Backbone as JSON Lines, residues from 0, in Angstrom:
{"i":0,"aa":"X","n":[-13.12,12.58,-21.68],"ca":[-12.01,11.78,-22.15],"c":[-12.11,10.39,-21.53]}
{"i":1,"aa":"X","n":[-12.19,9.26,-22.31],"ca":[-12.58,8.03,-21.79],"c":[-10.94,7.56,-21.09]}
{"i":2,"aa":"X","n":[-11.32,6.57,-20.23],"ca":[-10.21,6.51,-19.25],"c":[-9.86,5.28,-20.03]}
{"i":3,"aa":"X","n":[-8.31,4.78,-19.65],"ca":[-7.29,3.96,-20.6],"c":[-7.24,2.4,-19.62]}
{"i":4,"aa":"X","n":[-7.75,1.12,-19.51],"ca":[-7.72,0.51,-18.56],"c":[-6.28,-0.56,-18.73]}
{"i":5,"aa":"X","n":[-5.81,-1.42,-17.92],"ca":[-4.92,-2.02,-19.02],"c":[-6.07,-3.61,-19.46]}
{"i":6,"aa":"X","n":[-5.78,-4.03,-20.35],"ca":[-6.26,-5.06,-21.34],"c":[-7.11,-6.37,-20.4]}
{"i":7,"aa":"X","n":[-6.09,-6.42,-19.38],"ca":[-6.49,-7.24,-18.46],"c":[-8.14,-6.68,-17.6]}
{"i":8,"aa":"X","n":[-8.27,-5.31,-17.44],"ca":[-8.97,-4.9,-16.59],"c":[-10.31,-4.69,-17.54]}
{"i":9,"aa":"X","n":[-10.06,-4.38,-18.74],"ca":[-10.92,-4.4,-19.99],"c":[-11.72,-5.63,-20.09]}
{"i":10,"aa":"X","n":[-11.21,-6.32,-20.18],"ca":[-11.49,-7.91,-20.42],"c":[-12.17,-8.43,-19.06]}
{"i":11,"aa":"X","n":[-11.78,-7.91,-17.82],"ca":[-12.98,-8.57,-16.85],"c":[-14.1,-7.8,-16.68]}
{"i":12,"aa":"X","n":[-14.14,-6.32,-17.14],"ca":[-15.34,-5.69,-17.25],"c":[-16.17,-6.2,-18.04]}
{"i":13,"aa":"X","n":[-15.78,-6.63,-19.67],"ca":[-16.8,-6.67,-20.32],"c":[-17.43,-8.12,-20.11]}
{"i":14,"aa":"X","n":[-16.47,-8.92,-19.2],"ca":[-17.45,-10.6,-18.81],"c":[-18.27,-9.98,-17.4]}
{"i":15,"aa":"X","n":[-17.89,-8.59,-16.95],"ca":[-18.88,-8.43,-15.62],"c":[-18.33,-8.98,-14.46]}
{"i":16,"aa":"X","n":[-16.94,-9.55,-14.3],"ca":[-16.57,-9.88,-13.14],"c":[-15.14,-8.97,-12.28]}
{"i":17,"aa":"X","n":[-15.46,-7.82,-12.68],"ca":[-14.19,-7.11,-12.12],"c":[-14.88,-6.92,-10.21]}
{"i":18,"aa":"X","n":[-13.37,-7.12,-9.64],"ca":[-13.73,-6.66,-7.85],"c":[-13.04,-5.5,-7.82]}
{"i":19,"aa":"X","n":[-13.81,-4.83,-7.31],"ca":[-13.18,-3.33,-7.17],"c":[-13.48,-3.06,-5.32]}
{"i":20,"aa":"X","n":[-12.06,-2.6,-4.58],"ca":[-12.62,-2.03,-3.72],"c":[-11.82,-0.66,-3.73]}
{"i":21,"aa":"X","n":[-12.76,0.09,-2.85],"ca":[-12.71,1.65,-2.11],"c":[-11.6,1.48,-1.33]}
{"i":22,"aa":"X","n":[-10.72,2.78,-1.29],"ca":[-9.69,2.78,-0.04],"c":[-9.84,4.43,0.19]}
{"i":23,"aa":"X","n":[-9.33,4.97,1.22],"ca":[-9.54,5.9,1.83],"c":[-8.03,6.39,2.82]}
{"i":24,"aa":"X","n":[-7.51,7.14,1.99],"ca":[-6.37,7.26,2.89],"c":[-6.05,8.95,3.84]}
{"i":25,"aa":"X","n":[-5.97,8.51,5.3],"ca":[-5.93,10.11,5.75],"c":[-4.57,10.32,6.15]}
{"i":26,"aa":"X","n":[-4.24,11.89,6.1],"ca":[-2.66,11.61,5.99],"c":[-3.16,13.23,7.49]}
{"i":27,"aa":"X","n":[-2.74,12.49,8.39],"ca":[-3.25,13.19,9.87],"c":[-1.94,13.65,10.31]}
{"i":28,"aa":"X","n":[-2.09,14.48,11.44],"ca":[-0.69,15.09,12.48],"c":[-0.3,14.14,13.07]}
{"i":29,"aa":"X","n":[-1.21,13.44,13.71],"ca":[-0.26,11.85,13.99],"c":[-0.18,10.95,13.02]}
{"i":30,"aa":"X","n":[0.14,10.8,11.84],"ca":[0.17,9.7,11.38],"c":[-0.8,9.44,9.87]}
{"i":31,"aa":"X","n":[-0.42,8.24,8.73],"ca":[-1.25,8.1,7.95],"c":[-2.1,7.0,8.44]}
{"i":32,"aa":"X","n":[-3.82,6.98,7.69],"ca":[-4.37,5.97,8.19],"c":[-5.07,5.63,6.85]}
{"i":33,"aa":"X","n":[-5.22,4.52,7.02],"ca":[-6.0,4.1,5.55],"c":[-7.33,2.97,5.88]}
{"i":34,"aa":"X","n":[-8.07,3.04,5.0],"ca":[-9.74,2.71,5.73],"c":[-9.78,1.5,4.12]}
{"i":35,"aa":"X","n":[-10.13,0.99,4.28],"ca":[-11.06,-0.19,2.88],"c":[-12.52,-1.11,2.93]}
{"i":36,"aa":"X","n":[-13.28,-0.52,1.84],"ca":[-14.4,-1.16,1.95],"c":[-14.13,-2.54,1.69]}
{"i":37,"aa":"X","n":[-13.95,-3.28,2.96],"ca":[-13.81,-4.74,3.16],"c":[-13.96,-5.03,4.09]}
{"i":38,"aa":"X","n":[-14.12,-6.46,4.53],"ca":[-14.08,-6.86,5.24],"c":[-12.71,-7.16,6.07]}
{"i":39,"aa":"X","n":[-11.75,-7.42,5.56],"ca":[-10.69,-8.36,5.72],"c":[-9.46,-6.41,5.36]}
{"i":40,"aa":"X","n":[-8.67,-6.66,6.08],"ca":[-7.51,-5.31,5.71],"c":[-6.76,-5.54,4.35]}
{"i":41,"aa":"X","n":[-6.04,-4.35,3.68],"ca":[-5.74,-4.6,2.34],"c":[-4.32,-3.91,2.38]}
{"i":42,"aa":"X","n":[-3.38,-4.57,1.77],"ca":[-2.26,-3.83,1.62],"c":[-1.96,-2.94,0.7]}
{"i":43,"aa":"X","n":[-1.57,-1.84,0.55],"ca":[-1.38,-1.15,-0.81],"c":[-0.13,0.29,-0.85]}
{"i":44,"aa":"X","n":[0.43,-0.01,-1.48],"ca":[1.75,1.31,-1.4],"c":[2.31,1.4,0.27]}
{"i":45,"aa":"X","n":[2.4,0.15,0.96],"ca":[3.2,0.29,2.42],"c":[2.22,0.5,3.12]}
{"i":46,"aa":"X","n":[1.26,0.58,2.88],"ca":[0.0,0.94,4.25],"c":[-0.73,0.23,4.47]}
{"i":47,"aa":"X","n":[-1.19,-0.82,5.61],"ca":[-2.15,-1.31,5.76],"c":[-3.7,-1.1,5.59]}
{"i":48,"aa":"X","n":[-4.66,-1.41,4.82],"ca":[-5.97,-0.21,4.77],"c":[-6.72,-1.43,6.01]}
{"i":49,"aa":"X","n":[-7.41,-0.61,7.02],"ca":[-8.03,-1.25,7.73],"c":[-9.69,-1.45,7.41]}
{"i":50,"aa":"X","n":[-10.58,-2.62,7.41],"ca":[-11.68,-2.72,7.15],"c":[-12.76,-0.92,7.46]}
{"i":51,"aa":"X","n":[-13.16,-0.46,6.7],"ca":[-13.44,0.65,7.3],"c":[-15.27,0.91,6.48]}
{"i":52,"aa":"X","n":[-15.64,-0.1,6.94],"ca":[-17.27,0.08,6.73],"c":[-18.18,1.12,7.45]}
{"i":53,"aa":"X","n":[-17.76,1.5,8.79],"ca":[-18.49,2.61,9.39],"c":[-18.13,3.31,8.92]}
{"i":54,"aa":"X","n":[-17.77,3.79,7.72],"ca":[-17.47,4.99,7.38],"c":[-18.27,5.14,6.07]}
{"i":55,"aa":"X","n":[-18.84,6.33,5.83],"ca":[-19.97,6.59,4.76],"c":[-19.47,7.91,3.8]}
{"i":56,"aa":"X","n":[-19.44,7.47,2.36],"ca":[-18.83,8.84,1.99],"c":[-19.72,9.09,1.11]}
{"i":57,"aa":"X","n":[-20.13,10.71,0.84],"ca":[-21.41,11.03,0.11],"c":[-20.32,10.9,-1.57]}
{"i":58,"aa":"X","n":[-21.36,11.1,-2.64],"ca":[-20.88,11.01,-4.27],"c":[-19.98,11.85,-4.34]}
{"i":59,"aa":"X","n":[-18.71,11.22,-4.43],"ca":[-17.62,11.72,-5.34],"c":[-17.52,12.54,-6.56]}
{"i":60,"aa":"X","n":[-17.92,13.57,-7.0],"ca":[-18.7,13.71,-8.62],"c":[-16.96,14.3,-9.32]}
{"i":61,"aa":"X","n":[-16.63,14.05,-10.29],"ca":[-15.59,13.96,-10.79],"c":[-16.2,15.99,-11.83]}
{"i":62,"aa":"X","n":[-15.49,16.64,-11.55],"ca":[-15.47,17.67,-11.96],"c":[-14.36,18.73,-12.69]}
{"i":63,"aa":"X","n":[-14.21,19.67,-13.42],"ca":[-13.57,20.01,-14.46],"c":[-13.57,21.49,-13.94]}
{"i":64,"aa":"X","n":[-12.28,22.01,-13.86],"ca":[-11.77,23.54,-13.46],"c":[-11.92,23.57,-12.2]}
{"i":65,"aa":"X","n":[-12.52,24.85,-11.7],"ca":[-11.85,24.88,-9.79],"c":[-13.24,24.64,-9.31]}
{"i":66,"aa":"X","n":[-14.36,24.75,-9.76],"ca":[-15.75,24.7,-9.27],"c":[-15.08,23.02,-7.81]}
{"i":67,"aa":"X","n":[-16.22,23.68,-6.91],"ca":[-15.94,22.61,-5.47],"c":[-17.58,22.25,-5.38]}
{"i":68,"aa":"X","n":[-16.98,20.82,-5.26],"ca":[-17.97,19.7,-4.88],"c":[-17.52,19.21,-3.65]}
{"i":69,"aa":"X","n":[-17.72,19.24,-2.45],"ca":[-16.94,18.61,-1.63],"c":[-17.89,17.69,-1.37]}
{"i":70,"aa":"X","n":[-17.05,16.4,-0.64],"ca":[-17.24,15.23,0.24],"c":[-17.57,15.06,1.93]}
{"i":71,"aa":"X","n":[-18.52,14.65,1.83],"ca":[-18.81,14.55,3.26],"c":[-18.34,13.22,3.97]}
{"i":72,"aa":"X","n":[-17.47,13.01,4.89],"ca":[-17.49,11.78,5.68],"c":[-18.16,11.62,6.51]}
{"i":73,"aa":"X","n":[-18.85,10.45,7.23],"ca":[-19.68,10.37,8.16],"c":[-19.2,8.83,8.9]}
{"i":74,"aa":"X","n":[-19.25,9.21,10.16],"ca":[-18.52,8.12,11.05],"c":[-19.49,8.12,12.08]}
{"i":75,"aa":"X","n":[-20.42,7.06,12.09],"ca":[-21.19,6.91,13.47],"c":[-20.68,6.12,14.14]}
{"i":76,"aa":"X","n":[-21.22,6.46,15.74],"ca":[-20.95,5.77,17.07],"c":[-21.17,4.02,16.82]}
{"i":77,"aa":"X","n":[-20.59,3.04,17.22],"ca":[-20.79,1.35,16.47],"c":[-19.46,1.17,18.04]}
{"i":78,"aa":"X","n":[-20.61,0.75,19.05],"ca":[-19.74,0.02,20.02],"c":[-19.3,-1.03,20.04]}
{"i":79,"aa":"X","n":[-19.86,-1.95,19.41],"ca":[-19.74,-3.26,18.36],"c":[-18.0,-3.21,17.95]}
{"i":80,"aa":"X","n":[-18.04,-1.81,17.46],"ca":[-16.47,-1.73,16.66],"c":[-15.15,-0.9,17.72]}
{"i":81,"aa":"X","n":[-16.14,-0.74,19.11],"ca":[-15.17,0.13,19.86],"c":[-15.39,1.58,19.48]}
{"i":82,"aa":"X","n":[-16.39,2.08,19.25],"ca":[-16.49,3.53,18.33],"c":[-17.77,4.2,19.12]}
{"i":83,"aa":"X","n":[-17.52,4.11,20.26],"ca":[-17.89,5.19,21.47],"c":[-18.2,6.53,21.55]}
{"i":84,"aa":"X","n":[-18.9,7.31,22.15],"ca":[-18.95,8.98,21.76],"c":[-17.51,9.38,22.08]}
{"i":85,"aa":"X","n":[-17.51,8.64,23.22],"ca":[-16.01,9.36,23.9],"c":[-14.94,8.9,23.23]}
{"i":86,"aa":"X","n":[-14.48,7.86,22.13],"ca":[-13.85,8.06,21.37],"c":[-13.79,8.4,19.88]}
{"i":87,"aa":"X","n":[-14.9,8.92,19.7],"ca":[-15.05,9.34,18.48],"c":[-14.68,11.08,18.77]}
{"i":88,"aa":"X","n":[-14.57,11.53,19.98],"ca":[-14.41,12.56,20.59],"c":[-13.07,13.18,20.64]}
{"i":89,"aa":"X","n":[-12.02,11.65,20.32],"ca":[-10.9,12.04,20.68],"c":[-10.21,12.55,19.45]}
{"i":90,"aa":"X","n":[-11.43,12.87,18.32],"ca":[-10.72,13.36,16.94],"c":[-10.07,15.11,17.13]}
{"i":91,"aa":"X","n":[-10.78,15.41,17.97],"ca":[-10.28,17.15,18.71],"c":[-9.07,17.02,18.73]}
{"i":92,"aa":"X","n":[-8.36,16.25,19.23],"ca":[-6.88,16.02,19.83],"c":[-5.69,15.81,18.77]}
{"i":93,"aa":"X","n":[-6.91,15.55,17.5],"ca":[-5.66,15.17,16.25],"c":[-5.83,16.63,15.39]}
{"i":94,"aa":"X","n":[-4.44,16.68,14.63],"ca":[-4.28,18.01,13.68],"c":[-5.12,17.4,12.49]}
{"i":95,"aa":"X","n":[-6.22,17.67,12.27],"ca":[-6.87,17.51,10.89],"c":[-7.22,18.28,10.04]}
{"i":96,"aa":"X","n":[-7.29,19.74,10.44],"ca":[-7.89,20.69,9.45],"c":[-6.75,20.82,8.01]}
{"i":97,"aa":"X","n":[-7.49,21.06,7.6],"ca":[-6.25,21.42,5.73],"c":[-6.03,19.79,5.44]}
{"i":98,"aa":"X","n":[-5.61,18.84,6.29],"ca":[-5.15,17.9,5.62],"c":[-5.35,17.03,4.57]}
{"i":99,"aa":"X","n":[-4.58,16.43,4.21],"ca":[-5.55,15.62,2.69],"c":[-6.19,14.35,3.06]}
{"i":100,"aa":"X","n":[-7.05,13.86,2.09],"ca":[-7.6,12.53,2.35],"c":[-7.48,12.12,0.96]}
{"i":101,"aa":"X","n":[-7.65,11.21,0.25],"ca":[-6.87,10.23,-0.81],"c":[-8.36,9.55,-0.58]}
{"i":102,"aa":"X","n":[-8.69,9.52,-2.17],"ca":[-10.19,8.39,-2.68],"c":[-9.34,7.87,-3.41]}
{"i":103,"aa":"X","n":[-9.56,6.37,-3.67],"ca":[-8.78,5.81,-4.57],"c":[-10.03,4.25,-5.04]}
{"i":104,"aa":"X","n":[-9.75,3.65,-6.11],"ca":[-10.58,2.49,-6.54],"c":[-9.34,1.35,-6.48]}
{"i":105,"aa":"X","n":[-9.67,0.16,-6.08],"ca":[-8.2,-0.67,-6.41],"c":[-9.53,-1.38,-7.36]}
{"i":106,"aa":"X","n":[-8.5,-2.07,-8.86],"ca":[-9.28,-3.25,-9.3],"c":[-8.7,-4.25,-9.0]}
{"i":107,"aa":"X","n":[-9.09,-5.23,-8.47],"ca":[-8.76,-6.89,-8.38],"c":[-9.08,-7.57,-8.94]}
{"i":108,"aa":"X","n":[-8.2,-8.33,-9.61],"ca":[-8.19,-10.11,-10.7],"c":[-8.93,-10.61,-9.85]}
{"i":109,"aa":"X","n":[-10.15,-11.21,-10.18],"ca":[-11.33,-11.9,-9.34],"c":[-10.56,-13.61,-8.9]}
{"i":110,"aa":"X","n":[-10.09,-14.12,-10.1],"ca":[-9.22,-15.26,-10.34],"c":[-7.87,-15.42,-8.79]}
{"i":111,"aa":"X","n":[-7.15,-14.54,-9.14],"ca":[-5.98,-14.48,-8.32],"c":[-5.97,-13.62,-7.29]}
{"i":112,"aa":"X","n":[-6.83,-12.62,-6.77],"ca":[-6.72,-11.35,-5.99],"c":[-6.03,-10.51,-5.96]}
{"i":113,"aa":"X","n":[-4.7,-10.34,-7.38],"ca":[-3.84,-10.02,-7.29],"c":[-4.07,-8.33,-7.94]}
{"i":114,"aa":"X","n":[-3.64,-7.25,-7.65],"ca":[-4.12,-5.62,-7.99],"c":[-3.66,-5.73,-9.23]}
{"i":115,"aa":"X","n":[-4.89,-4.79,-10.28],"ca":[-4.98,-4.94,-11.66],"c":[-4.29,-3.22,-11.44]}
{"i":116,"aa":"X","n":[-5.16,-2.29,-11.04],"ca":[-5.36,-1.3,-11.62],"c":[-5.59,-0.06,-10.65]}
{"i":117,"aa":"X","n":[-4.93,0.98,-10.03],"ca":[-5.74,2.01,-9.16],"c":[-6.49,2.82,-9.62]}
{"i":118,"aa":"X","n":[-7.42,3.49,-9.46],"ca":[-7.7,4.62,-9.97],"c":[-7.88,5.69,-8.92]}
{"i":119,"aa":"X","n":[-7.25,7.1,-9.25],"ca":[-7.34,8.25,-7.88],"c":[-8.73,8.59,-8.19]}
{"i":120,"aa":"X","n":[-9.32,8.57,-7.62],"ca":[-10.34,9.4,-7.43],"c":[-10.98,10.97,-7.41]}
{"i":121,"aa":"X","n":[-9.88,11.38,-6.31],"ca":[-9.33,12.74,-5.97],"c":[-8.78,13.05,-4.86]}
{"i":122,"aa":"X","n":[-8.04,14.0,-4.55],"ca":[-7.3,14.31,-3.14],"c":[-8.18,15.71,-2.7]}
{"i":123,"aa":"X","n":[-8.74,15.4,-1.61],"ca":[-9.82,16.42,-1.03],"c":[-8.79,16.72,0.32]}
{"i":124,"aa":"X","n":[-9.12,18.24,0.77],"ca":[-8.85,18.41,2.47],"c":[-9.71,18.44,3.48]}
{"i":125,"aa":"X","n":[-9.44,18.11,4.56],"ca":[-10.05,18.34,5.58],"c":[-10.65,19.74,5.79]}
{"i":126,"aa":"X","n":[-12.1,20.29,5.95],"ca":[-12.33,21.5,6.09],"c":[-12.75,21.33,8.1]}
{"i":127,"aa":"X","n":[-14.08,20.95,8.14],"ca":[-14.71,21.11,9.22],"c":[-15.01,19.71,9.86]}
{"i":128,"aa":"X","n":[-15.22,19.41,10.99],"ca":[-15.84,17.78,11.45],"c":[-16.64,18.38,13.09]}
{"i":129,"aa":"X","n":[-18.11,18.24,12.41],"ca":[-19.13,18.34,13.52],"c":[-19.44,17.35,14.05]}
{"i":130,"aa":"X","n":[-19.85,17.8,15.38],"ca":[-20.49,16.43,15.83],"c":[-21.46,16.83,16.41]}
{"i":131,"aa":"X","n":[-22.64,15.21,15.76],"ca":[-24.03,15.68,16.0],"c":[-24.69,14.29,16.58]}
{"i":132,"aa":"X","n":[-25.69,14.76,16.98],"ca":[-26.42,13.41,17.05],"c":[-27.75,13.31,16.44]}
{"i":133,"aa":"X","n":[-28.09,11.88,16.01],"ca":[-29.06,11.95,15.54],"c":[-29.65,10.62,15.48]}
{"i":134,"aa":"X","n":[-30.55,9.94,14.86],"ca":[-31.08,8.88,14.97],"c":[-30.3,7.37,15.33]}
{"i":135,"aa":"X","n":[-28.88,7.73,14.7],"ca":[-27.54,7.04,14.32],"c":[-27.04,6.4,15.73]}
{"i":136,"aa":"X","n":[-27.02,7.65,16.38],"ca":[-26.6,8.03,17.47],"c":[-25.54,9.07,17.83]}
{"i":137,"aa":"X","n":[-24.35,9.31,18.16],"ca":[-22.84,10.59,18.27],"c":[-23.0,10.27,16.37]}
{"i":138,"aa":"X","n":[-22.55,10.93,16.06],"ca":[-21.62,10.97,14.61],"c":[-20.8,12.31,14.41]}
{"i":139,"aa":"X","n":[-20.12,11.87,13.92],"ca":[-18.64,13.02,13.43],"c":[-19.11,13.15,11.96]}
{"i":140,"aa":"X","n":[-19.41,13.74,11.57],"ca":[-19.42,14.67,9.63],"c":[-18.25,15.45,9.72]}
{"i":141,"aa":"X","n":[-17.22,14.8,8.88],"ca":[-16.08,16.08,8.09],"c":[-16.34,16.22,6.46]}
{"i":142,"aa":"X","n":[-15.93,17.63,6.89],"ca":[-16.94,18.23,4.84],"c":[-15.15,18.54,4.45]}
{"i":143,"aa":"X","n":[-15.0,17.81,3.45],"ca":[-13.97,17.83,2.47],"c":[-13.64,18.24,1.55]}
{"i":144,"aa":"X","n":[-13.3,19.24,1.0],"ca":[-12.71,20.11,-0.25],"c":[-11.87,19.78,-0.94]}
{"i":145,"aa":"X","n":[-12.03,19.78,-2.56],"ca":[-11.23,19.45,-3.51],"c":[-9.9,20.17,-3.36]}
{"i":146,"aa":"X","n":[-8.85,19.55,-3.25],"ca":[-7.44,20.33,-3.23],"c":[-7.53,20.98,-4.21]}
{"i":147,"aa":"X","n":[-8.11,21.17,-5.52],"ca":[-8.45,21.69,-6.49],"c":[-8.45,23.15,-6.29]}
{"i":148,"aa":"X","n":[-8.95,23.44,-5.48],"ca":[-9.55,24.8,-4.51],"c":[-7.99,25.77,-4.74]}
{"i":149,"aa":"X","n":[-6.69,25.17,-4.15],"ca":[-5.84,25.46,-4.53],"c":[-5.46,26.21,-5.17]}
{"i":150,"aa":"X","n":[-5.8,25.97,-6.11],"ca":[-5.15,26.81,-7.31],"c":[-5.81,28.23,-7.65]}
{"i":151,"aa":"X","n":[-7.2,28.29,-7.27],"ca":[-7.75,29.48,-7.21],"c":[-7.7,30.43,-6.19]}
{"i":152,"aa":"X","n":[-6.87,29.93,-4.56],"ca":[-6.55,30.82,-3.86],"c":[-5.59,31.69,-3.68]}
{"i":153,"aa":"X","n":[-5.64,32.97,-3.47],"ca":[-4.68,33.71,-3.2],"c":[-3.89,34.19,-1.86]}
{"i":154,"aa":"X","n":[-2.56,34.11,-2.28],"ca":[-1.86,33.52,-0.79],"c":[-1.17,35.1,-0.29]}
{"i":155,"aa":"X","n":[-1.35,35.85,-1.08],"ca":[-0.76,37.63,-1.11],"c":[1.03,37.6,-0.61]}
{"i":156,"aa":"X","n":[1.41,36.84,-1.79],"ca":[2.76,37.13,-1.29],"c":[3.24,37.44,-2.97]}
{"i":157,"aa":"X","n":[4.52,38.23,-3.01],"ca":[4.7,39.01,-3.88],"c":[6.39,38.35,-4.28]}
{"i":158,"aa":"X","n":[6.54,38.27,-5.43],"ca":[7.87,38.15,-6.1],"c":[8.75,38.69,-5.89]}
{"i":159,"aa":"X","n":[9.51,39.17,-4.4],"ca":[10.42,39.83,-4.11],"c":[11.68,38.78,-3.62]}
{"i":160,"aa":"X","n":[12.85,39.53,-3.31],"ca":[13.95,38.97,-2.76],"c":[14.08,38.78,-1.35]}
{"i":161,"aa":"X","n":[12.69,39.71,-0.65],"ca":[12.77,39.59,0.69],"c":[11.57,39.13,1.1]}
{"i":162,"aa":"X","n":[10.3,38.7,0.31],"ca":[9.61,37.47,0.72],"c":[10.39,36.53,0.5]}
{"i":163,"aa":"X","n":[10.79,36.01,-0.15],"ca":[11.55,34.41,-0.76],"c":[12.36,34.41,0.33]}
{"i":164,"aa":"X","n":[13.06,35.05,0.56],"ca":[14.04,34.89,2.1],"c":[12.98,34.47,3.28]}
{"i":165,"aa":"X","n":[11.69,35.22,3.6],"ca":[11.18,34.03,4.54],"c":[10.52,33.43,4.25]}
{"i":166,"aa":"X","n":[10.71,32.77,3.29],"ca":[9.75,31.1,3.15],"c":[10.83,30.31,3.54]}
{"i":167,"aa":"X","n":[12.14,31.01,2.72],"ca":[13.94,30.21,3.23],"c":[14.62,31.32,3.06]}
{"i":168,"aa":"X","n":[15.65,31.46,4.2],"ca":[16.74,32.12,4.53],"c":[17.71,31.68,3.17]}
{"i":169,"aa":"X","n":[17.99,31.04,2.7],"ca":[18.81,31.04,2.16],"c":[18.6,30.81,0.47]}
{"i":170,"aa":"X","n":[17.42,31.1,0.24],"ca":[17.22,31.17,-1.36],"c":[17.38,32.32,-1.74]}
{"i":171,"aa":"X","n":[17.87,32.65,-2.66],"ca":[18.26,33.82,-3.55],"c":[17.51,33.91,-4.64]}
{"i":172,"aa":"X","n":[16.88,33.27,-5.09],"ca":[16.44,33.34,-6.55],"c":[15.97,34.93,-6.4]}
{"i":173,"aa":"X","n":[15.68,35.75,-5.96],"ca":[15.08,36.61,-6.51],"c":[15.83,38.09,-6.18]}
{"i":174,"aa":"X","n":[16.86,37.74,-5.35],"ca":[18.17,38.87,-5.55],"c":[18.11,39.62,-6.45]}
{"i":175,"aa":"X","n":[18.67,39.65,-7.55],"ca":[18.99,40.6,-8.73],"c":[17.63,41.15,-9.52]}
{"i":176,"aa":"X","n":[16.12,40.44,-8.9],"ca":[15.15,41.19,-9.11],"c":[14.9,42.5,-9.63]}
{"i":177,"aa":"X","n":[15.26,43.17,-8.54],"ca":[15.42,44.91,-8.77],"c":[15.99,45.2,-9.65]}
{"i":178,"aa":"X","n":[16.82,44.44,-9.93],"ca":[17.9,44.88,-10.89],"c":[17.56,44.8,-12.14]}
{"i":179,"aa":"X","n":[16.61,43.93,-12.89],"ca":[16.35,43.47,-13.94],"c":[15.82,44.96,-14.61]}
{"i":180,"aa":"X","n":[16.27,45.4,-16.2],"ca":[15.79,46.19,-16.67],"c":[14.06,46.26,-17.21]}
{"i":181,"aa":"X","n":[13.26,47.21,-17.69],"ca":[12.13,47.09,-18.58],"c":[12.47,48.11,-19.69]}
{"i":182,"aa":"X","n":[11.98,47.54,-20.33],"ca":[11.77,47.95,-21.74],"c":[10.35,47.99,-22.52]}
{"i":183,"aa":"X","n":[10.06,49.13,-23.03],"ca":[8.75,49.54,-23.44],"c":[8.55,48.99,-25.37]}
{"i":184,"aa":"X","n":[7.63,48.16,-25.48],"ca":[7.96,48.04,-26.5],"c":[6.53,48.39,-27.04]}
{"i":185,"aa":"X","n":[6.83,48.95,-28.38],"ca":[5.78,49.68,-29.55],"c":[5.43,48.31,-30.45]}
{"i":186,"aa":"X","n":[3.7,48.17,-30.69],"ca":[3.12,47.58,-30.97],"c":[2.57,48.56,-32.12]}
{"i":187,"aa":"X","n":[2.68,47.92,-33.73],"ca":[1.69,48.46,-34.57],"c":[1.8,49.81,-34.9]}
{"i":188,"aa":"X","n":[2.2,51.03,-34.28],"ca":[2.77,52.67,-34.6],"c":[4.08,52.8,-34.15]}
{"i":189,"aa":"X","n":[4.29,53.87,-34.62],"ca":[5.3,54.2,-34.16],"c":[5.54,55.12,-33.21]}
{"i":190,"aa":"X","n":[6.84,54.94,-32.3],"ca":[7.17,55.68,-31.32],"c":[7.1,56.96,-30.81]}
{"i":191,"aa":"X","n":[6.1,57.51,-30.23],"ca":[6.5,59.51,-30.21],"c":[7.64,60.16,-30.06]}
C-alpha cells in the first residue's frame, strides 16, 4: 500500500531535495531520551532529540503479520563524546528490558527547516544489551523486538470475575459471568 505524503512533501521529493532526519526515542525507568541523526539537537513532540551519531542501527525492514525482525542497537565506547567503558556500563543500573524504543523519519522543508511530515517507523522493545569488545573497542548491542510480538503472546489469564479483580480490585465487568446462560443451537438438522 503506497504511503500518502502531504503535497508539500511530494513536491520536494520529486525535485530531490527533501531533508529527512532519523530520531530515536527511548522511553527508560528513568526517564524518556531521544537521540537524532544530526549534528545540532532537534525538537519534536516536547522532547529534546540529542545529536546521537554513535549510535548505529541495523535495517529496519518494514514487515506484515507477527513474523519478528528485530533491531540491533550498537553504541561504541567514543571518549571524544564522554562514552567511556565505565559509563557505558552504567546502562545495568537503568530499567530497560521490555521497554519501547520509537524509530521515527522527520521530513524537513529544505527552504525553511520547518517539519513537513513524521513517519513511525516502528515501536520495537528492549530485549537483551551485551557488552562486548571488539575492534571498536567496549560496545553495548541491544537486540530489539517488534512490539508486534505482542499480539501473538499468550499471557494465560482467563475471563473470570476473579482474575479481573486482580489486575483491579474494583472492576466488575465480569461479575455476572457465571451467570450468563448457554444455549445449544441446531445447525442444518434437526434436534434429537
Amino acid at each position: 500500500m503506497p504511503v500518502a505524503f502531504p503535497a508539500r512533501v511530494s513536491e520536494l521529493l520529486a525535485e530531490g531535495r527533501m531533508d529527512v532526519r532519523g530520531l530515536i526515542r527511548f522511553e527508560l525507568g528513568s526517564g524518556v531520551y531521544g537521540f537524532v541523526r544530526d549534528k545540532v539537537p532537534y525538537e519534536h513532540g516536547g522532547l529534546t532529540y540529542m545529536p546521537g551519531a554513535v549510535i548505529s542501527v541495523s535495517a529496519i525492514r518494514q514487515q506484515r503479520g507477527f513474523g519478528s525482525s528485530p533491531v540491533t542497537l550498537e553504541l561504541a565506547e567514543s571518549p571524544a563524546n564522554g562514552l567511556t567503558p565505565e559509563v557505558l556500563q552504567t546502562i545495568e543500573n537503568e530499567e530497560y528490558r521490555g521497554r519501547p524504543v520509537h524509530f521515527m523519519d522527520v521530513w524537513l522543508d529544505p527552504d525553511t527547516g520547518g517539519e513537513l511530515h513524521v513517519r513511525h517507523r516502528g515501536i520495537y522493545k528492549i530485549g537483551t544489551i551485551d557488552h562486548v569488545e571488539d575492534k571498536r573497542g567496549y560496545v553495548l548491542k541491544a537486540t530489539c523486538q517488534p512490539k508486534t510480538l505482542d499480539n501473538s503472546e499468550v499471557n494465560g489469564r482467563r475471563r473470570t470475575d476473579a482474575d479481573q479483580r486482580l489486575r483491579k480490585a474494583s472492576d466488575r465487568f465480569f461479575e455476572h459471568r457465571v451467570n450468563a446462560g448457554r444455549e445449544e443451537i441446531w445447525w442444518g438438522r434437526t434436534r434429537p
